[in-house]
Coordinates of C-alpha atoms and ligand atoms in Angstrom, one line a residue:
M1 CA 0.1 -0.1 0.0
T2 CA 3.0 2.3 0.5
R3 CA 3.5 4.7 -2.6
T4 CA 0.1 3.8 -4.1
A5 CA -2.8 6.4 -4.9
L6 CA -6.4 6.2 -5.6
V7 CA -7.1 9.7 -7.5
L8 CA -10.9 10.1 -7.9
G9 CA -12.1 12.3 -10.8
A10 CA -10.3 12.7 -14.6
G11 CA -10.8 15.9 -15.0
M12 CA -7.8 19.0 -15.5
V13 CA -7.6 18.7 -11.7
G14 CA -7.4 14.7 -11.1
V15 CA -5.3 14.1 -14.3
S16 CA -2.5 16.6 -13.0
C17 CA -2.5 15.2 -9.7
A18 CA -2.4 11.8 -11.1
L19 CA 0.6 12.7 -13.2
A20 CA 2.5 14.6 -10.0
L21 CA 2.0 11.9 -8.1
Q22 CA 3.3 9.5 -10.7
K23 CA 6.2 11.6 -11.2
R24 CA 7.4 11.2 -7.7
G25 CA 7.2 7.0 -7.8
F26 CA 3.6 6.5 -7.2
T27 CA 1.2 3.6 -8.4
V28 CA -1.6 5.9 -9.7
T29 CA -5.1 4.4 -10.5
L30 CA -7.1 7.5 -11.8
I31 CA -10.9 6.4 -11.6
D32 CA -13.7 8.6 -13.7
R33 CA -17.4 7.5 -14.7
R34 CA -16.7 8.9 -18.0
E35 CA -13.5 9.0 -20.2
P36 CA -11.1 11.6 -19.1
G37 CA -12.0 15.6 -19.4
R38 CA -15.3 15.1 -20.4
E39 CA -17.0 17.3 -17.8
T40 CA -16.1 20.5 -16.5
S41 CA -12.8 20.5 -17.9
Y42 CA -14.5 19.7 -21.5
G43 CA -16.6 23.0 -21.6
N44 CA -14.9 25.7 -21.0
A45 CA -13.5 28.6 -22.8
G46 CA -9.7 27.3 -23.0
V47 CA -8.4 30.5 -21.4
L48 CA -5.0 29.8 -19.6
A49 CA -5.5 32.8 -17.5
R50 CA -2.5 34.2 -15.8
S51 CA -4.2 37.6 -15.3
S52 CA -7.3 35.8 -13.5
I53 CA -6.0 37.2 -10.1
A54 CA -9.3 39.1 -8.5
P55 CA -11.4 36.9 -6.8
L56 CA -15.1 37.2 -8.3
N57 CA -16.5 38.3 -5.0
N58 CA -14.1 41.2 -4.5
P59 CA -15.6 44.6 -2.8
S60 CA -17.0 45.9 -6.2
L61 CA -19.3 43.3 -5.9
Y62 CA -21.4 45.0 -3.8
G63 CA -22.1 48.0 -6.0
K64 CA -23.3 45.4 -9.0
L65 CA -25.5 43.5 -6.5
A66 CA -28.7 45.4 -7.1
G67 CA -28.6 45.2 -10.8
Y68 CA -28.0 41.6 -10.8
L69 CA -30.2 40.6 -8.4
G70 CA -33.3 41.1 -10.7
N71 CA -32.0 38.7 -13.2
G72 CA -31.7 41.5 -15.9
H73 CA -28.0 41.4 -16.3
P74 CA -26.2 38.4 -18.6
A75 CA -23.4 37.8 -16.1
L76 CA -25.8 36.5 -13.4
N77 CA -29.1 34.1 -13.4
L78 CA -30.0 33.6 -9.9
S79 CA -32.6 30.9 -8.6
W80 CA -34.3 32.4 -5.9
R81 CA -35.5 28.8 -4.7
R82 CA -31.2 27.7 -4.2
A83 CA -30.7 31.0 -3.0
L84 CA -33.5 30.9 -0.4
T85 CA -32.9 26.9 0.6
R86 CA -29.1 27.4 0.7
P87 CA -28.7 31.1 2.2
G88 CA -25.7 30.7 4.2
W89 CA -23.4 29.8 1.4
L90 CA -24.3 33.0 -0.7
L91 CA -24.2 35.1 2.4
R92 CA -20.5 33.8 3.4
F93 CA -19.5 34.1 -0.2
L94 CA -20.8 37.8 0.1
W95 CA -19.1 38.1 3.4
E96 CA -15.8 36.5 2.0
G97 CA -15.6 39.5 -0.9
R98 CA -15.6 42.1 2.2
P99 CA -12.3 44.8 1.5
S100 CA -10.0 43.5 4.3
Q101 CA -9.7 39.7 2.5
A102 CA -8.9 41.2 -1.2
A103 CA -4.8 41.7 -0.9
A104 CA -4.6 38.3 0.9
R105 CA -7.1 36.4 -1.8
I106 CA -5.5 38.6 -4.8
A107 CA -1.8 36.9 -3.9
A108 CA -3.1 33.7 -3.7
L109 CA -4.7 33.4 -6.8
D110 CA -2.0 35.3 -8.2
S111 CA 0.7 32.4 -6.7
I112 CA -1.0 29.8 -8.4
T113 CA -1.7 31.6 -12.0
A114 CA 1.8 32.8 -12.2
S115 CA 2.9 29.8 -13.4
T116 CA 0.2 28.2 -15.4
V117 CA 1.2 29.1 -19.2
E118 CA 4.4 27.7 -18.1
R119 CA 3.4 24.2 -17.1
H120 CA 0.8 23.8 -19.6
R121 CA 3.3 24.3 -22.4
A122 CA 5.6 22.0 -21.2
L123 CA 2.8 19.4 -20.4
M124 CA 1.4 19.8 -23.7
A125 CA 4.7 19.3 -25.5
E126 CA 5.1 15.9 -23.3
A127 CA 1.7 14.8 -24.3
G128 CA 2.4 15.7 -28.1
V129 CA -0.7 18.6 -28.2
A130 CA 1.6 21.7 -28.4
H131 CA -0.4 22.5 -31.5
R132 CA -3.3 23.4 -29.5
L133 CA -2.0 26.3 -27.7
R134 CA -1.9 29.6 -28.6
E135 CA 0.2 32.1 -26.9
N136 CA -1.1 35.2 -28.1
G137 CA -3.0 36.8 -25.3
T138 CA -6.8 37.3 -24.6
L139 CA -8.7 40.3 -25.5
K140 CA -10.9 42.3 -23.2
L141 CA -13.5 44.7 -24.7
W142 CA -16.1 47.5 -23.4
R143 CA -18.8 48.7 -25.6
S144 CA -19.6 51.8 -23.5
E145 CA -17.7 55.2 -23.2
A146 CA -17.2 54.2 -19.4
G147 CA -15.2 51.3 -20.8
H148 CA -12.1 53.8 -21.1
A149 CA -12.0 54.5 -17.5
A150 CA -12.3 50.7 -16.6
A151 CA -9.6 49.3 -19.1
Q152 CA -7.3 51.8 -17.5
A153 CA -8.3 50.8 -13.9
E154 CA -7.3 47.3 -14.9
H155 CA -4.2 47.9 -16.8
H156 CA -2.7 50.0 -13.6
F157 CA -4.2 46.9 -11.4
L158 CA -2.6 44.1 -13.6
K159 CA 0.8 46.8 -13.7
R160 CA 0.9 46.8 -10.0
H161 CA 0.8 42.8 -10.0
G162 CA 3.7 42.6 -12.7
I163 CA 0.8 41.6 -15.4
A164 CA 1.6 43.8 -18.9
S165 CA -1.3 44.6 -20.9
R166 CA -1.8 47.2 -23.5
L167 CA -4.8 49.8 -23.9
L168 CA -6.6 49.8 -27.1
D169 CA -9.2 52.1 -28.6
R170 CA -11.5 51.3 -31.5
Q171 CA -8.7 51.6 -34.0
G172 CA -6.0 49.6 -31.9
I173 CA -9.1 46.7 -31.3
S174 CA -9.3 47.0 -35.3
A175 CA -5.6 46.1 -35.6
V176 CA -5.2 43.2 -33.3
E177 CA -8.4 41.7 -34.4
P178 CA -9.6 43.1 -38.3
H179 CA -12.8 41.1 -38.1
L180 CA -14.3 42.2 -35.4
N181 CA -17.5 44.7 -35.6
P182 CA -16.6 47.9 -34.8
I183 CA -19.0 48.2 -31.3
F184 CA -16.2 48.3 -29.0
R185 CA -14.9 51.3 -27.9
A186 CA -12.3 49.9 -25.4
G187 CA -9.8 47.3 -25.2
L188 CA -7.4 45.4 -23.0
L189 CA -5.1 43.2 -24.8
I190 CA -3.3 41.0 -22.2
P191 CA -0.9 39.0 -23.8
S192 CA 0.8 36.9 -20.7
N193 CA -2.8 34.8 -21.3
A194 CA -2.7 32.0 -23.4
S195 CA -5.6 29.5 -24.7
V196 CA -6.1 26.2 -26.5
D197 CA -8.6 25.3 -29.3
S198 CA -10.3 21.9 -27.2
P199 CA -9.7 21.5 -23.7
G200 CA -11.5 18.5 -23.3
A201 CA -8.9 17.0 -25.8
V202 CA -5.8 18.7 -23.5
T203 CA -7.1 16.9 -20.4
A204 CA -7.5 13.5 -22.7
A205 CA -4.3 14.2 -24.0
Y206 CA -2.8 14.6 -20.3
A207 CA -4.8 11.7 -19.2
A208 CA -2.9 9.4 -22.2
L209 CA 0.2 10.7 -21.1
F210 CA -0.2 9.4 -17.5
A211 CA -1.6 6.2 -19.1
G212 CA 1.4 5.9 -21.7
R213 CA 3.7 6.1 -18.6
G214 CA 1.8 2.9 -16.7
G215 CA -0.9 4.5 -15.1
Q216 CA -4.2 2.9 -14.8
I217 CA -7.5 4.8 -15.5
V218 CA -10.4 3.0 -14.5
Q219 CA -14.0 4.2 -15.9
A220 CA -16.2 3.5 -13.2
E221 CA -18.8 5.6 -10.7
V222 CA -17.3 5.7 -7.3
K223 CA -20.1 5.2 -4.6
A224 CA -18.5 5.4 -1.8
L225 CA -15.0 6.7 -0.3
T226 CA -14.0 4.6 3.3
R227 CA -11.2 4.7 5.6
Q228 CA -9.1 1.1 5.9
D229 CA -6.1 0.6 8.6
A230 CA -3.8 1.5 5.8
G231 CA -4.9 3.6 3.2
W232 CA -8.5 4.3 1.4
R233 CA -11.0 2.0 -0.5
A234 CA -13.1 3.6 -3.0
A235 CA -16.0 1.2 -3.9
T236 CA -17.4 1.6 -7.4
D237 CA -19.8 -0.2 -9.9
K238 CA -16.6 -1.9 -11.3
G239 CA -15.6 -3.3 -7.7
T240 CA -13.2 -2.1 -5.2
F241 CA -10.0 0.0 -4.9
E242 CA -7.6 0.3 -2.4
A243 CA -4.2 2.5 -2.1
G244 CA -2.0 4.1 0.4
I245 CA -3.9 7.5 -0.2
A246 CA -6.9 8.8 -1.7
V247 CA -7.4 12.3 -3.8
V248 CA -10.8 13.6 -4.1
A249 CA -10.6 16.0 -7.4
L250 CA -14.3 15.3 -8.7
G251 CA -14.6 19.0 -9.5
P252 CA -18.3 20.2 -8.8
W253 CA -19.5 16.6 -7.1
S254 CA -16.8 16.3 -4.5
G255 CA -18.6 17.3 -1.9
D256 CA -20.7 14.0 -2.7
L257 CA -18.8 11.6 -1.2
L258 CA -17.3 13.6 1.4
K259 CA -20.5 14.0 3.1
P260 CA -20.6 10.4 4.2
L261 CA -17.1 11.3 5.7
G262 CA -18.8 13.6 8.1
L263 CA -16.6 16.3 6.0
D264 CA -18.9 19.4 4.3
P265 CA -16.2 21.6 2.3
R266 CA -18.9 24.5 1.6
L267 CA -18.8 23.7 -1.8
D268 CA -21.3 24.9 -4.3
V269 CA -21.4 25.7 -8.0
E270 CA -21.9 28.3 -10.5
R271 CA -23.5 26.9 -13.7
G272 CA -22.6 27.7 -17.1
Y273 CA -23.5 27.3 -20.5
H274 CA -21.4 27.0 -24.1
R275 CA -22.8 27.1 -27.8
H276 CA -20.4 26.8 -30.8
L277 CA -21.2 28.7 -34.1
K278 CA -20.2 29.0 -37.4
P279 CA -18.0 32.2 -38.8
E280 CA -19.9 33.6 -41.7
A281 CA -17.6 34.0 -44.7
R282 CA -13.8 34.1 -43.7
A283 CA -14.1 36.1 -40.8
T284 CA -11.7 34.8 -38.0
L285 CA -10.4 35.7 -34.2
S286 CA -7.5 35.1 -33.4
R287 CA -8.0 34.7 -29.6
P288 CA -10.6 34.7 -26.9
I289 CA -12.2 37.2 -26.3
Y290 CA -14.3 38.8 -23.3
D291 CA -17.1 41.2 -24.1
V292 CA -17.7 42.8 -20.4
D293 CA -20.8 44.6 -21.0
A294 CA -22.5 41.8 -22.2
A295 CA -20.6 39.0 -20.1
Y296 CA -19.6 36.3 -22.5
F297 CA -16.4 34.7 -23.5
M298 CA -15.9 34.2 -27.1
A299 CA -13.0 31.9 -28.0
P300 CA -11.9 30.0 -31.2
M301 CA -12.0 26.3 -31.1
E302 CA -12.0 23.4 -33.2
Q303 CA -15.2 22.7 -33.3
G304 CA -16.4 26.6 -34.3
Y305 CA -16.5 29.9 -32.1
R306 CA -17.3 28.5 -28.7
V307 CA -19.3 31.4 -26.8
T308 CA -19.4 31.1 -23.1
S309 CA -22.1 32.1 -20.6
G310 CA -22.1 33.8 -17.2
V311 CA -22.8 32.3 -13.8
D312 CA -26.1 30.5 -13.1
L313 CA -26.6 30.0 -9.6
S314 CA -29.2 27.4 -9.6
F315 CA -29.2 23.6 -8.0
R316 CA -25.9 21.5 -9.7
D317 CA -28.5 19.2 -11.3
A318 CA -31.6 21.7 -12.0
P319 CA -32.6 21.7 -15.7
D320 CA -31.2 23.9 -18.2
A321 CA -31.7 27.9 -17.7
H322 CA -31.1 29.2 -21.0
R323 CA -31.8 33.1 -20.7
Q324 CA -28.0 33.8 -20.4
I325 CA -26.8 31.8 -23.4
D326 CA -29.5 32.8 -25.7
G327 CA -28.8 36.6 -24.8
V328 CA -25.2 36.3 -25.1
T329 CA -25.7 34.1 -28.5
E330 CA -27.3 37.2 -30.0
A331 CA -24.8 39.7 -28.2
A332 CA -22.1 37.8 -29.5
R333 CA -23.6 38.0 -33.1
E334 CA -23.2 41.9 -32.9
A335 CA -20.0 41.4 -32.1
F336 CA -18.9 39.2 -35.0
P337 CA -20.1 37.9 -38.2
L338 CA -21.7 34.4 -36.9
G339 CA -23.7 32.1 -38.7
A340 CA -25.4 28.8 -37.7
V341 CA -25.2 27.0 -34.2
A342 CA -23.4 23.8 -34.5
G343 CA -24.4 21.1 -31.9
E344 CA -26.0 21.0 -28.7
T345 CA -26.1 23.7 -26.0
W346 CA -23.7 22.4 -23.0
R347 CA -24.0 23.0 -19.5
G348 CA -21.4 22.7 -16.8
A349 CA -20.7 23.6 -13.5
R350 CA -17.8 25.7 -11.5
P351 CA -16.8 24.3 -8.1
T352 CA -17.1 27.7 -6.0
L353 CA -15.8 27.9 -2.2
P354 CA -17.1 30.7 -0.6
D355 CA -13.6 32.5 -0.9
S356 CA -13.5 32.0 -4.4
L357 CA -10.1 30.0 -3.9
P358 CA -9.6 25.8 -3.9
M359 CA -9.4 23.2 -1.4
I360 CA -5.9 21.9 -1.7
G361 CA -4.4 19.9 0.9
E362 CA -5.0 16.8 3.4
A363 CA -8.6 16.7 5.2
P364 CA -8.7 17.6 8.9
G365 CA -8.7 14.1 10.9
N366 CA -8.7 11.8 7.8
P367 CA -4.9 11.0 7.2
G368 CA -4.0 10.1 3.5
L369 CA -7.1 11.7 2.3
W370 CA -6.1 14.7 0.1
L371 CA -8.6 17.2 -1.3
A372 CA -7.9 19.3 -4.9
F373 CA -11.2 20.9 -5.9
G374 CA -13.1 24.4 -5.8
N375 CA -11.0 25.8 -8.4
Q376 CA -13.7 27.9 -9.8
H377 CA -13.5 30.0 -13.0
I378 CA -10.1 28.9 -13.4
G379 CA -9.4 25.0 -13.0
F380 CA -8.5 24.2 -16.5
S381 CA -5.4 26.9 -16.3
T382 CA -4.6 26.1 -12.4
G383 CA -5.0 22.1 -12.7
P384 CA -1.6 21.5 -13.4
I385 CA 0.1 23.7 -10.0
T386 CA -2.8 22.1 -8.2
G387 CA -1.5 18.7 -8.7
E388 CA 2.0 19.5 -8.0
M389 CA 1.2 21.1 -4.9
I390 CA -0.7 17.9 -3.5
A391 CA 2.1 15.6 -4.9
A392 CA 4.9 17.8 -3.1
M393 CA 2.7 17.7 0.4
V394 CA 2.5 14.0 0.0
C395 CA 6.1 13.3 -0.2
G396 CA 6.9 16.2 2.3
E397 CA 8.3 18.7 -0.3
T398 CA 7.8 22.4 -0.2
P399 CA 4.8 23.0 -2.6
P400 CA 5.6 25.5 -5.4
A401 CA 2.8 27.8 -4.2
D402 CA 2.1 28.4 -0.2
P403 CA -0.6 26.1 0.8
K404 CA -1.6 28.0 3.6
P405 CA -4.7 30.2 1.4
F406 CA -5.9 26.6 0.5
R407 CA -6.1 24.8 3.2
P408 CA -9.0 22.5 4.0
E409 CA -9.5 23.6 7.3
R410 CA -10.5 27.0 6.6
Y411 CA -13.9 25.3 5.9
I412 CA -14.1 22.1 7.2
G413 CA -13.3 22.3 11.1
Ligands
FAD1 C1 -18.5 28.2 -18.7 C2 -17.4 27.9 -18.5 C3 -16.0 28.5 -18.8 C4 -15.0 28.3 -18.2 N1 -13.7 28.8 -18.8 C5 -12.9 28.7 -18.0 C6 -11.4 29.0 -18.6 O1 -11.6 29.6 -20.0 N2 -10.5 29.0 -18.2 C7 -10.3 28.0 -17.0 O2 -9.0 28.1 -16.4 N3 -11.4 27.6 -16.6 C8 -12.3 27.4 -17.1 N4 -13.7 27.2 -16.3 C9 -13.6 26.4 -15.1 C10 -12.7 25.0 -15.2 O3 -13.5 24.3 -16.4 C11 -13.1 24.0 -14.0 O4 -12.5 24.9 -12.9 C12 -12.5 23.0 -14.4 O5 -12.6 22.1 -15.5 C13 -12.7 22.2 -13.0 O6 -11.8 20.8 -13.0 P1 -12.3 19.4 -12.2 O7 -11.1 18.5 -12.7 O8 -12.0 19.7 -11.0 O9 -13.6 19.1 -12.7 P2 -14.1 18.5 -13.8 O10 -13.7 18.6 -15.0 O11 -15.2 18.3 -13.8 O12 -14.0 16.5 -13.5 C14 -14.4 16.3 -12.5 C15 -14.7 14.8 -12.9 O13 -15.3 14.1 -11.8 C16 -15.9 13.2 -12.5 N5 -16.9 12.4 -11.4 C17 -17.8 13.2 -10.4 N6 -18.5 12.3 -10.1 C18 -18.0 11.0 -10.0 C19 -18.1 9.9 -9.3 N7 -19.3 9.6 -8.1 N8 -17.6 8.6 -9.5 C20 -16.7 8.7 -11.1 N9 -16.4 10.0 -11.3 C21 -16.9 11.0 -10.9 C22 -16.9 13.5 -13.4 O14 -17.0 12.5 -14.6 C23 -15.6 14.6 -13.8 O15 -15.0 13.9 -15.1 C24 -15.1 27.5 -16.9 C25 -15.8 26.7 -16.4 C26 -17.1 27.1 -16.7 C27 -18.3 26.3 -16.4

């Protein structure tokens, strides 16, 4: 049982944990009910978000709340039933956004995003998918005149944290992305961000790399996780699996297997949607754009132009609510010459803790049970460093980022 590990969940976070443990000599079994990279790690916007260092619930959210609560803004769809059934979570989420917490949380996010592109570049080369990486930044765009001030404020904020960006006016935007319709007044090009043309394929390629190095991938539904004398046991619909340690990396489902162990990580979800659209004529975008006023990403993908929606705060398993994705599909058509929708509308759920930071560490009172989830809006970007942090801590090494802000004890007593 020594140096054996079960990794539960084969999204970007779980696959990264599996690779990092394997690199340190562990015999790893990676278990997922689907093929690797078919859930949240499939449907995201594919942005390697070096610049995402401001937590979603920052002090500026308070000023926007009134505009959001009536469900008139594309950034948020709030199910009042969910809010009233679980008011504690939402209140804690708002409370964690208070000004006194901002600097520490920005520093924490900075520590896990700083090496995002470098880590993915190395893994993509090893996995033979380097051609999927675009290192030409992301472009944030504002339609209104007020966008100039907002772009400037963000430019200065990023500069204070050592992240370069370039302010653009209407002409500058056209020079960078000539096929965008001229509806944007201000832009911010962030060259240190990168993107991929298929996050699902990249996650699958990392899983194939793990398997190629001798790792075992099991497609099975995990029903329960229990402690053994010398480790952990996962009961699945395909039998039981045992190992010295277990890593829970089940994304938005991570809480389900922990609750029977008496552990409540306060994990909730922010649902989101995507659609693919074909471009009209020969229109092209060379990098993901974020339309601030209409609250969507549009990213060039293998399957077409992927438009992703804002946050849907409904119960994780409730039926789809298409108000936001319908709205942003129309808004995207104003920005760029798009034709027909290709394929189905996809729904996923960003795994979120109230302080917008992931949980990375050993579960209190449960030696050998490691938690790696809650990567919220940037889990595709931060999966690799999450895996390295877990594997380093398991082996008693110094992790590549200070683990304190991510310790499970902040929510699990
Ligand atoms: C619309 C949208 C856009 C986004 N855009 C970006 C972006 O541009 N950049 C970025 O960095 N992040 C983005 N994100 C966030 C990112 O996608 C997530 O943070 C990340 O994918 C989470 O990865 P994960 O491995 O934790 O979870 P997942 O990828 O969901 O993996 C969890 C795995 O657990 C498995 N599982 C669950 N329960 C069981 C069980 N009982 N038994 C067996 N297997 C089980 C699932 O099948 C799944 O494969 C976006 C998210 C959304 C929704």
